[in-house]
mmCIF file of C-alpha atoms and ligand atoms in Angstrom:
data_model
loop_
_atom_site.group_PDB
_atom_site.id
_atom_site.type_symbol
_atom_site.label_atom_id
_atom_site.label_comp_id
_atom_site.label_asym_id
_atom_site.label_seq_id
_atom_site.Cartn_x
_atom_site.Cartn_y
_atom_site.Cartn_z
ATOM 1 C CA UNK A 1 0.000 0.000 0.000
ATOM 2 C CA UNK A 2 1.312 3.469 -0.903
ATOM 3 C CA UNK A 3 2.528 5.490 2.043
ATOM 4 C CA UNK A 4 -0.032 8.063 3.040
ATOM 5 C CA UNK A 5 0.973 11.710 2.954
ATOM 6 C CA UNK A 6 1.516 13.345 6.299
ATOM 7 C CA UNK A 7 -0.281 16.381 7.664
ATOM 8 C CA UNK A 8 0.513 18.500 10.701
ATOM 9 C CA UNK A 9 -1.803 20.889 12.427
ATOM 10 C CA UNK A 10 -2.105 22.340 15.892
ATOM 11 C CA UNK A 11 -4.124 24.591 18.144
ATOM 12 C CA UNK A 12 -3.059 27.042 20.795
ATOM 13 C CA UNK A 13 -4.573 26.035 24.161
ATOM 14 C CA UNK A 14 -5.609 29.512 25.242
ATOM 15 C CA UNK A 15 -9.216 28.812 26.171
ATOM 16 C CA UNK A 16 -12.270 26.620 25.727
ATOM 17 C CA UNK A 17 -13.249 25.555 22.220
ATOM 18 C CA UNK A 18 -16.429 26.800 20.602
ATOM 19 C CA UNK A 19 -18.549 25.830 17.629
ATOM 20 C CA UNK A 20 -16.513 28.199 15.431
ATOM 21 C CA UNK A 21 -13.427 26.076 16.149
ATOM 22 C CA UNK A 22 -15.425 22.972 15.287
ATOM 23 C CA UNK A 23 -16.514 24.216 11.877
ATOM 24 C CA UNK A 24 -13.278 26.098 11.243
ATOM 25 C CA UNK A 25 -10.915 23.215 11.997
ATOM 26 C CA UNK A 26 -12.060 20.212 14.005
ATOM 27 C CA UNK A 27 -14.616 18.857 11.570
ATOM 28 C CA UNK A 28 -11.935 18.982 8.917
ATOM 29 C CA UNK A 29 -9.318 17.368 11.177
ATOM 30 C CA UNK A 30 -11.596 14.386 11.657
ATOM 31 C CA UNK A 31 -12.197 14.071 7.886
ATOM 32 C CA UNK A 32 -8.488 14.368 7.003
ATOM 33 C CA UNK A 33 -7.772 11.155 8.888
ATOM 34 C CA UNK A 34 -9.237 9.154 5.982
ATOM 35 C CA UNK A 35 -6.635 10.512 3.592
ATOM 36 C CA UNK A 36 -3.555 11.458 5.613
ATOM 37 C CA UNK A 37 -1.326 10.314 8.410
ATOM 38 C CA UNK A 38 -2.226 13.083 10.847
ATOM 39 C CA UNK A 39 -0.181 14.713 13.595
ATOM 40 C CA UNK A 40 -2.313 16.969 15.796
ATOM 41 C CA UNK A 41 -0.486 19.126 18.286
ATOM 42 C CA UNK A 42 -1.389 20.994 21.453
ATOM 43 C CA UNK A 43 0.624 24.109 20.599
ATOM 44 C CA UNK A 44 1.430 25.117 24.174
ATOM 45 C CA UNK A 45 4.706 26.871 23.323
ATOM 46 C CA UNK A 46 2.837 28.930 20.734
ATOM 47 C CA UNK A 47 0.320 29.811 23.434
ATOM 48 C CA UNK A 48 3.169 30.882 25.679
ATOM 49 C CA UNK A 49 4.461 33.449 23.172
ATOM 50 C CA UNK A 50 1.375 35.583 23.828
ATOM 51 C CA UNK A 51 0.232 34.276 27.237
ATOM 52 C CA UNK A 52 3.601 34.349 29.009
ATOM 53 C CA UNK A 53 2.398 36.834 31.624
ATOM 54 C CA UNK A 54 -0.281 34.379 32.854
ATOM 55 C CA UNK A 55 0.504 30.905 31.523
ATOM 56 C CA UNK A 56 -0.965 28.940 34.449
ATOM 57 C CA UNK A 57 -4.058 27.679 32.635
ATOM 58 C CA UNK A 58 -2.342 26.533 29.438
ATOM 59 C CA UNK A 59 -1.874 22.872 30.535
ATOM 60 C CA UNK A 60 -5.509 22.497 31.632
ATOM 61 C CA UNK A 61 -6.840 24.153 28.472
ATOM 62 C CA UNK A 62 -4.641 21.742 26.517
ATOM 63 C CA UNK A 63 -6.194 18.698 28.168
ATOM 64 C CA UNK A 64 -9.706 20.059 27.683
ATOM 65 C CA UNK A 65 -8.972 20.847 24.033
ATOM 66 C CA UNK A 66 -7.781 17.276 23.493
ATOM 67 C CA UNK A 67 -11.067 16.013 24.953
ATOM 68 C CA UNK A 68 -12.872 18.289 22.456
ATOM 69 C CA UNK A 69 -10.812 16.972 19.534
ATOM 70 C CA UNK A 70 -11.526 13.364 20.400
ATOM 71 C CA UNK A 71 -15.208 14.054 21.039
ATOM 72 C CA UNK A 72 -15.353 15.692 17.606
ATOM 73 C CA UNK A 73 -13.951 12.622 15.879
ATOM 74 C CA UNK A 74 -10.155 12.826 16.047
ATOM 75 C CA UNK A 75 -9.215 9.232 16.692
ATOM 76 C CA UNK A 76 -6.092 8.619 18.805
ATOM 77 C CA UNK A 77 -5.690 5.148 17.323
ATOM 78 C CA UNK A 78 -5.353 6.682 13.817
ATOM 79 C CA UNK A 79 -3.739 10.052 14.545
ATOM 80 C CA UNK A 80 -0.835 11.167 16.685
ATOM 81 C CA UNK A 81 -2.127 13.551 19.348
ATOM 82 C CA UNK A 82 0.721 15.173 21.238
ATOM 83 C CA UNK A 83 1.912 18.174 23.223
ATOM 84 C CA UNK A 84 4.493 20.426 21.583
ATOM 85 C CA UNK A 85 6.520 21.043 24.770
ATOM 86 C CA UNK A 86 6.808 17.282 25.370
ATOM 87 C CA UNK A 87 8.924 17.089 22.213
ATOM 88 C CA UNK A 88 11.962 19.329 22.869
ATOM 89 C CA UNK A 89 13.165 18.903 19.286
ATOM 90 C CA UNK A 90 10.659 21.632 18.322
ATOM 91 C CA UNK A 91 12.833 24.126 20.222
ATOM 92 C CA UNK A 92 16.065 22.786 18.732
ATOM 93 C CA UNK A 93 14.834 22.971 15.147
ATOM 94 C CA UNK A 94 13.312 26.386 15.849
ATOM 95 C CA UNK A 95 16.761 27.659 16.798
ATOM 96 C CA UNK A 96 18.407 26.260 13.680
ATOM 97 C CA UNK A 97 15.693 27.651 11.408
ATOM 98 C CA UNK A 98 16.022 31.010 13.192
ATOM 99 C CA UNK A 99 19.567 31.160 11.828
ATOM 100 C CA UNK A 100 18.404 30.902 8.206
ATOM 101 C CA UNK A 101 15.450 33.309 8.568
ATOM 102 C CA UNK A 102 16.142 37.017 7.964
ATOM 103 C CA UNK A 103 14.362 39.280 10.449
ATOM 104 C CA UNK A 104 12.867 41.265 7.553
ATOM 105 C CA UNK A 105 10.861 38.219 6.418
ATOM 106 C CA UNK A 106 9.197 38.066 9.831
ATOM 107 C CA UNK A 107 8.580 41.776 10.165
ATOM 108 C CA UNK A 108 6.815 41.747 6.804
ATOM 109 C CA UNK A 109 4.224 39.114 7.863
ATOM 110 C CA UNK A 110 0.953 41.038 7.316
ATOM 111 C CA UNK A 111 -0.755 39.735 10.455
ATOM 112 C CA UNK A 112 2.232 40.521 12.704
ATOM 113 C CA UNK A 113 1.560 44.267 13.085
ATOM 114 C CA UNK A 114 -2.176 43.663 13.262
ATOM 115 C CA UNK A 115 -1.796 41.204 16.132
ATOM 116 C CA UNK A 116 0.750 43.426 17.880
ATOM 117 C CA UNK A 117 -1.993 46.044 18.118
ATOM 118 C CA UNK A 118 -4.757 43.586 18.994
ATOM 119 C CA UNK A 119 -2.763 41.889 21.745
ATOM 120 C CA UNK A 120 -0.788 44.939 22.928
ATOM 121 C CA UNK A 121 -1.656 44.362 26.604
ATOM 122 C CA UNK A 122 -0.114 40.879 26.478
ATOM 123 C CA UNK A 123 3.428 42.082 25.819
ATOM 124 C CA UNK A 124 3.753 40.603 22.335
ATOM 125 C CA UNK A 125 6.510 43.041 21.415
ATOM 126 C CA UNK A 126 8.764 40.168 22.500
ATOM 127 C CA UNK A 127 11.281 38.186 20.486
ATOM 128 C CA UNK A 128 9.237 34.962 20.702
ATOM 129 C CA UNK A 129 6.139 36.453 19.087
ATOM 130 C CA UNK A 130 8.123 37.811 16.150
ATOM 131 C CA UNK A 131 9.584 34.331 15.675
ATOM 132 C CA UNK A 132 6.196 32.613 15.770
ATOM 133 C CA UNK A 133 6.303 31.608 12.067
ATOM 134 C CA UNK A 134 9.751 30.069 12.564
ATOM 135 C CA UNK A 135 8.394 27.893 15.345
ATOM 136 C CA UNK A 136 5.515 26.942 13.038
ATOM 137 C CA UNK A 137 8.030 25.980 10.369
ATOM 138 C CA UNK A 138 9.835 23.808 12.926
ATOM 139 C CA UNK A 139 6.543 22.143 13.908
ATOM 140 C CA UNK A 140 5.784 21.149 10.335
ATOM 141 C CA UNK A 141 9.293 20.248 9.174
ATOM 142 C CA UNK A 142 10.095 18.134 12.218
ATOM 143 C CA UNK A 143 7.493 15.656 10.984
ATOM 144 C CA UNK A 144 8.290 16.268 7.314
ATOM 145 C CA UNK A 145 4.684 17.286 6.829
ATOM 146 C CA UNK A 146 3.668 17.062 3.182
ATOM 147 C CA UNK A 147 0.596 19.240 3.658
ATOM 148 C CA UNK A 148 -0.804 21.769 6.076
ATOM 149 C CA UNK A 149 -4.543 22.478 6.301
ATOM 150 C CA UNK A 150 -4.997 26.215 5.718
ATOM 151 C CA UNK A 151 -7.780 28.629 4.879
ATOM 152 C CA UNK A 152 -7.424 30.933 1.832
ATOM 153 C CA UNK A 153 -6.190 33.752 4.073
ATOM 154 C CA UNK A 154 -3.314 31.661 5.437
ATOM 155 C CA UNK A 155 -1.744 30.635 2.137
ATOM 156 C CA UNK A 156 0.649 33.637 2.210
ATOM 157 C CA UNK A 157 1.683 32.665 5.703
ATOM 158 C CA UNK A 158 2.508 29.150 4.565
ATOM 159 C CA UNK A 159 4.538 30.619 1.720
ATOM 160 C CA UNK A 160 6.902 32.121 4.307
ATOM 161 C CA UNK A 161 7.324 28.671 5.858
ATOM 162 C CA UNK A 162 8.057 27.273 2.394
ATOM 163 C CA UNK A 163 10.690 29.991 1.898
ATOM 164 C CA UNK A 164 12.352 29.046 5.180
ATOM 165 C CA UNK A 165 12.297 25.405 4.034
ATOM 166 C CA UNK A 166 13.926 26.261 0.695
ATOM 167 C CA UNK A 167 16.594 28.330 2.415
ATOM 168 C CA UNK A 168 17.470 25.492 4.795
ATOM 169 C CA UNK A 169 17.519 22.903 1.995
ATOM 170 C CA UNK A 170 19.670 25.013 -0.320
ATOM 171 C CA UNK A 171 22.094 26.063 2.444
ATOM 172 C CA UNK A 172 22.646 22.637 3.997
ATOM 173 C CA UNK A 173 21.012 19.632 2.346
ATOM 174 C CA UNK A 174 17.550 18.822 0.982
ATOM 175 C CA UNK A 175 16.230 17.331 4.205
ATOM 176 C CA UNK A 176 12.688 18.663 4.077
ATOM 177 C CA UNK A 177 9.786 18.440 1.639
ATOM 178 C CA UNK A 178 8.212 21.842 0.938
ATOM 179 C CA UNK A 179 4.861 21.679 2.726
ATOM 180 C CA UNK A 180 1.904 22.217 0.404
ATOM 181 C CA UNK A 181 -1.285 24.023 1.363
ATOM 182 C CA UNK A 182 -4.317 21.833 1.770
ATOM 183 C CA UNK A 183 -7.098 24.360 1.289
ATOM 184 C CA UNK A 184 -9.955 24.021 3.725
ATOM 185 C CA UNK A 185 -13.356 25.602 3.724
ATOM 186 C CA UNK A 186 -13.773 27.878 6.713
ATOM 187 C CA UNK A 187 -17.378 29.001 7.004
ATOM 188 C CA UNK A 188 -17.943 32.542 8.161
ATOM 189 C CA UNK A 189 -19.505 32.111 11.562
ATOM 190 C CA UNK A 190 -19.724 35.135 13.837
ATOM 191 C CA UNK A 191 -20.370 35.386 17.543
ATOM 192 C CA UNK A 192 -23.804 36.083 18.973
ATOM 193 C CA UNK A 193 -23.159 39.860 18.757
ATOM 194 C CA UNK A 194 -21.886 39.642 15.135
ATOM 195 C CA UNK A 195 -18.261 40.220 16.157
ATOM 196 C CA UNK A 196 -15.620 37.530 15.716
ATOM 197 C CA UNK A 197 -16.599 34.555 17.899
ATOM 198 C CA UNK A 198 -14.411 34.649 20.977
ATOM 199 C CA UNK A 199 -14.566 33.678 24.621
ATOM 200 C CA UNK A 200 -13.158 37.066 25.571
ATOM 201 C CA UNK A 201 -16.197 38.803 24.024
ATOM 202 C CA UNK A 202 -18.611 36.421 25.791
ATOM 203 C CA UNK A 203 -20.288 35.859 22.397
ATOM 204 C CA UNK A 204 -19.325 32.223 21.781
ATOM 205 C CA UNK A 205 -21.157 28.917 22.065
ATOM 206 C CA UNK A 206 -18.692 26.554 23.675
ATOM 207 C CA UNK A 207 -18.463 22.792 23.452
ATOM 208 C CA UNK A 208 -18.234 22.911 27.262
ATOM 209 C CA UNK A 209 -21.499 24.795 27.675
ATOM 210 C CA UNK A 210 -24.512 23.071 29.164
ATOM 211 C CA UNK A 211 -27.678 23.047 27.061
ATOM 212 C CA UNK A 212 -29.342 25.877 28.989
ATOM 213 C CA UNK A 213 -26.362 28.188 28.399
ATOM 214 C CA UNK A 214 -26.129 27.255 24.737
ATOM 215 C CA UNK A 215 -29.850 27.963 24.254
ATOM 216 C CA UNK A 216 -29.534 31.295 26.038
ATOM 217 C CA UNK A 217 -26.641 32.315 23.788
ATOM 218 C CA UNK A 218 -28.635 31.381 20.674
ATOM 219 C CA UNK A 219 -31.657 33.336 21.927
ATOM 220 C CA UNK A 220 -29.435 36.402 22.406
ATOM 221 C CA UNK A 221 -28.111 36.328 18.833
ATOM 222 C CA UNK A 222 -28.343 39.544 16.862
ATOM 223 C CA UNK A 223 -30.110 38.865 13.563
ATOM 224 C CA UNK A 224 -30.570 41.048 10.481
ATOM 225 C CA UNK A 225 -29.859 44.612 11.666
ATOM 226 C CA UNK A 226 -32.020 45.950 8.807
ATOM 227 C CA UNK A 227 -35.101 44.147 10.094
ATOM 228 C CA UNK A 228 -36.275 45.925 13.225
ATOM 229 C CA UNK A 229 -39.861 44.555 13.032
ATOM 230 C CA UNK A 230 -41.198 41.119 12.183
ATOM 231 C CA UNK A 231 -43.305 42.702 9.444
ATOM 232 C CA UNK A 232 -40.180 44.061 7.691
ATOM 233 C CA UNK A 233 -38.742 41.838 4.950
ATOM 234 C CA UNK A 234 -35.456 40.266 6.087
ATOM 235 C CA UNK A 235 -32.035 39.943 4.438
ATOM 236 C CA UNK A 236 -30.876 36.414 5.231
ATOM 237 C CA UNK A 237 -27.520 36.939 3.542
ATOM 238 C CA UNK A 238 -26.741 39.534 6.215
ATOM 239 C CA UNK A 239 -27.954 37.412 9.115
ATOM 240 C CA UNK A 240 -25.639 35.304 11.249
ATOM 241 C CA UNK A 241 -28.488 32.988 12.293
ATOM 242 C CA UNK A 242 -29.017 32.179 8.636
ATOM 243 C CA UNK A 243 -25.308 31.299 8.291
ATOM 244 C CA UNK A 244 -25.775 28.799 11.108
ATOM 245 C CA UNK A 245 -28.824 27.354 9.341
ATOM 246 C CA UNK A 246 -26.620 26.885 6.288
ATOM 247 C CA UNK A 247 -24.433 24.543 8.337
ATOM 248 C CA UNK A 248 -27.159 22.804 10.291
ATOM 249 C CA UNK A 249 -30.396 22.591 8.325
ATOM 250 C CA UNK A 250 -31.249 20.490 5.249
ATOM 251 C CA UNK A 251 -30.838 22.365 1.969
ATOM 252 C CA UNK A 252 -34.589 22.496 1.218
ATOM 253 C CA UNK A 253 -35.292 23.934 4.663
ATOM 254 C CA UNK A 254 -32.575 26.585 4.179
ATOM 255 C CA UNK A 255 -34.297 27.605 0.926
ATOM 256 C CA UNK A 256 -37.673 27.862 2.705
ATOM 257 C CA UNK A 257 -36.185 29.963 5.504
ATOM 258 C CA UNK A 258 -34.618 32.296 2.967
ATOM 259 C CA UNK A 259 -37.912 32.687 1.113
ATOM 260 C CA UNK A 260 -40.031 33.187 4.257
ATOM 261 C CA UNK A 261 -37.554 35.594 5.806
ATOM 262 C CA UNK A 262 -37.577 37.780 2.684
ATOM 263 C CA UNK A 263 -41.381 37.627 2.606
ATOM 264 C CA UNK A 264 -41.572 38.543 6.315
ATOM 265 C CA UNK A 265 -43.636 35.432 7.063
ATOM 266 C CA UNK A 266 -41.016 33.946 9.366
ATOM 267 C CA UNK A 267 -40.121 35.690 12.620
ATOM 268 C CA UNK A 268 -36.607 35.807 14.048
ATOM 269 C CA UNK A 269 -37.601 34.257 17.384
ATOM 270 C CA UNK A 270 -38.960 31.127 15.692
ATOM 271 C CA UNK A 271 -36.052 31.026 13.279
ATOM 272 C CA UNK A 272 -33.512 31.210 16.127
ATOM 273 C CA UNK A 273 -35.275 28.626 18.199
ATOM 274 C CA UNK A 274 -35.332 26.185 15.260
ATOM 275 C CA UNK A 275 -31.632 26.804 14.699
ATOM 276 C CA UNK A 276 -30.903 26.349 18.417
ATOM 277 C CA UNK A 277 -32.639 22.958 18.401
ATOM 278 C CA UNK A 278 -30.615 21.840 15.387
ATOM 279 C CA UNK A 279 -27.404 23.140 16.960
ATOM 280 C CA UNK A 280 -27.992 21.089 20.079
ATOM 281 C CA UNK A 281 -28.929 18.046 18.044
ATOM 282 C CA UNK A 282 -25.587 18.330 16.218
ATOM 283 C CA UNK A 283 -23.417 19.135 19.238
ATOM 284 C CA UNK A 284 -25.113 17.172 22.030
ATOM 285 C CA UNK A 285 -23.148 13.962 21.323
ATOM 286 C CA UNK A 286 -19.873 15.920 21.200
ATOM 287 C CA UNK A 287 -20.666 17.813 24.399
ATOM 288 C CA UNK A 288 -21.570 14.585 26.183
ATOM 289 C CA UNK A 289 -18.511 12.722 24.945
ATOM 290 C CA UNK A 290 -16.085 15.467 26.005
ATOM 291 C CA UNK A 291 -17.696 15.561 29.483
ATOM 292 C CA UNK A 292 -17.366 11.784 29.811
ATOM 293 C CA UNK A 293 -13.751 11.867 28.651
ATOM 294 C CA UNK A 294 -12.794 14.602 31.089
ATOM 295 C CA UNK A 295 -14.263 12.472 33.866
ATOM 296 C CA UNK A 296 -11.622 9.835 32.990
ATOM 297 C CA UNK A 297 -8.423 11.909 33.174
ATOM 298 C CA UNK A 298 -6.144 8.865 33.066
ATOM 299 C CA UNK A 299 -7.439 8.046 29.598
ATOM 300 C CA UNK A 300 -6.379 11.473 28.338
ATOM 301 C CA UNK A 301 -2.998 11.126 30.082
ATOM 302 C CA UNK A 302 -2.455 7.763 28.373
ATOM 303 C CA UNK A 303 -3.458 9.097 24.950
ATOM 304 C CA UNK A 304 -1.051 12.016 25.302
ATOM 305 C CA UNK A 305 1.779 9.848 26.646
ATOM 306 C CA UNK A 306 1.442 7.485 23.664
ATOM 307 C CA UNK A 307 1.182 10.399 21.207
ATOM 308 C CA UNK A 308 4.199 12.157 22.733
ATOM 309 C CA UNK A 309 6.251 8.955 22.370
ATOM 310 C CA UNK A 310 5.275 8.559 18.716
ATOM 311 C CA UNK A 311 5.985 12.221 17.970
ATOM 312 C CA UNK A 312 9.354 12.136 19.775
ATOM 313 C CA UNK A 313 10.466 9.097 17.763
ATOM 314 C CA UNK A 314 9.788 10.874 14.440
ATOM 315 C CA UNK A 315 11.286 14.139 15.723
ATOM 316 C CA UNK A 316 14.465 12.411 16.923
ATOM 317 C CA UNK A 317 15.037 10.792 13.529
ATOM 318 C CA UNK A 318 14.534 14.127 11.722
ATOM 319 C CA UNK A 319 16.876 15.969 14.069
ATOM 320 C CA UNK A 320 19.606 13.371 13.487
ATOM 321 C CA UNK A 321 19.376 14.210 9.766
ATOM 322 C CA UNK A 322 19.303 17.938 10.478
ATOM 323 C CA UNK A 323 22.422 17.839 12.662
ATOM 324 C CA UNK A 324 24.188 15.788 10.016
ATOM 325 C CA UNK A 325 23.196 18.313 7.344
ATOM 326 C CA UNK A 326 24.120 21.398 9.368
ATOM 327 C CA UNK A 327 27.336 20.352 11.044
ATOM 328 C CA UNK A 328 28.902 17.905 8.638
ATOM 329 C CA UNK A 329 27.878 18.834 5.134
ATOM 330 C CA UNK A 330 27.466 22.605 5.345
ATOM 331 C CA UNK A 331 28.793 24.297 2.209
HETATM 332 S S1 SF4 B 401 -35.950 35.181 10.009
HETATM 333 FE FE1 SF4 B 401 -34.086 34.034 10.402
HETATM 334 S S2 SF4 B 401 -32.786 34.456 8.662
HETATM 335 FE FE2 SF4 B 401 -34.376 36.009 8.668
HETATM 336 S S3 SF4 B 401 -33.472 37.738 9.761
HETATM 337 FE FE3 SF4 B 401 -34.637 36.508 11.238
HETATM 338 S S4 SF4 B 401 -33.178 35.122 12.117
HETATM 339 FE FE4 SF4 B 401 -32.279 35.934 10.256
#
């Protein structure tokens, strides 16, 4: 049987996961397992670059996130689930790649300045945050990832990682494949107040929420701002509730909702409550499974211990090649 291509992806454990994370990444992670050999990483060192002033909750968020991943269909018997800081080779390769990466490449990353402003209170004017893409390159290259799941907006970011890869390969030896983008669909789901869905805004629907909280959040959702009264025709394409229906309801029902909304024969309260019921129907099994898993902490410990061992074995073999390339065959 042909060797399956390898994929690497990770998440920063900076808080609880919400339905936006599910549709933006987790659903896809579960599906990718059919096609790829998958390495899924708790990116705790990445979390540290911005959370270094208050890192105490990172380990617990990591464990809870792993429970979410598994509940959402990531299967530890098929995929390697591991913690970045349990594999010290990430730091070693990061340092070597730092040598081949000009500072200007990092300063030109479009999201760097944006995030510096957004996260100003977290002290991200540090060296580690500037080097974030180099650590990402190390994460991928350590496992010789063939592909990386990315949304359209992240392709440029991956191009920087590919440039770092080319520079290493041409300077020392062609150790690494150039990781290719695996484009993923990331539906545009906003928070209940129409801002980006985020725990810090209190506008998210979390996989850890109980049903009453989830229902309350759905009921509080802002709908079409141009439809102040039920008798006004609605604009479903501008309504976040309608976006949720697009992900949850059968196609024919979505078409009916669109028609009735525009005709002002469907009210927002009914529309939201139907969506809320479908949301719970979809997420109830995931919510229950993550709760059950977290009640068996040893199981999560064992999964991570096995994943860390598998990741370390691959990382150790890659680093042996890297040291050979850098110290013995450098031009
Ligand atoms: S009826 Fe539904 S789709 Fe239309 S504006 Fe209200 S919540 Fe949105």
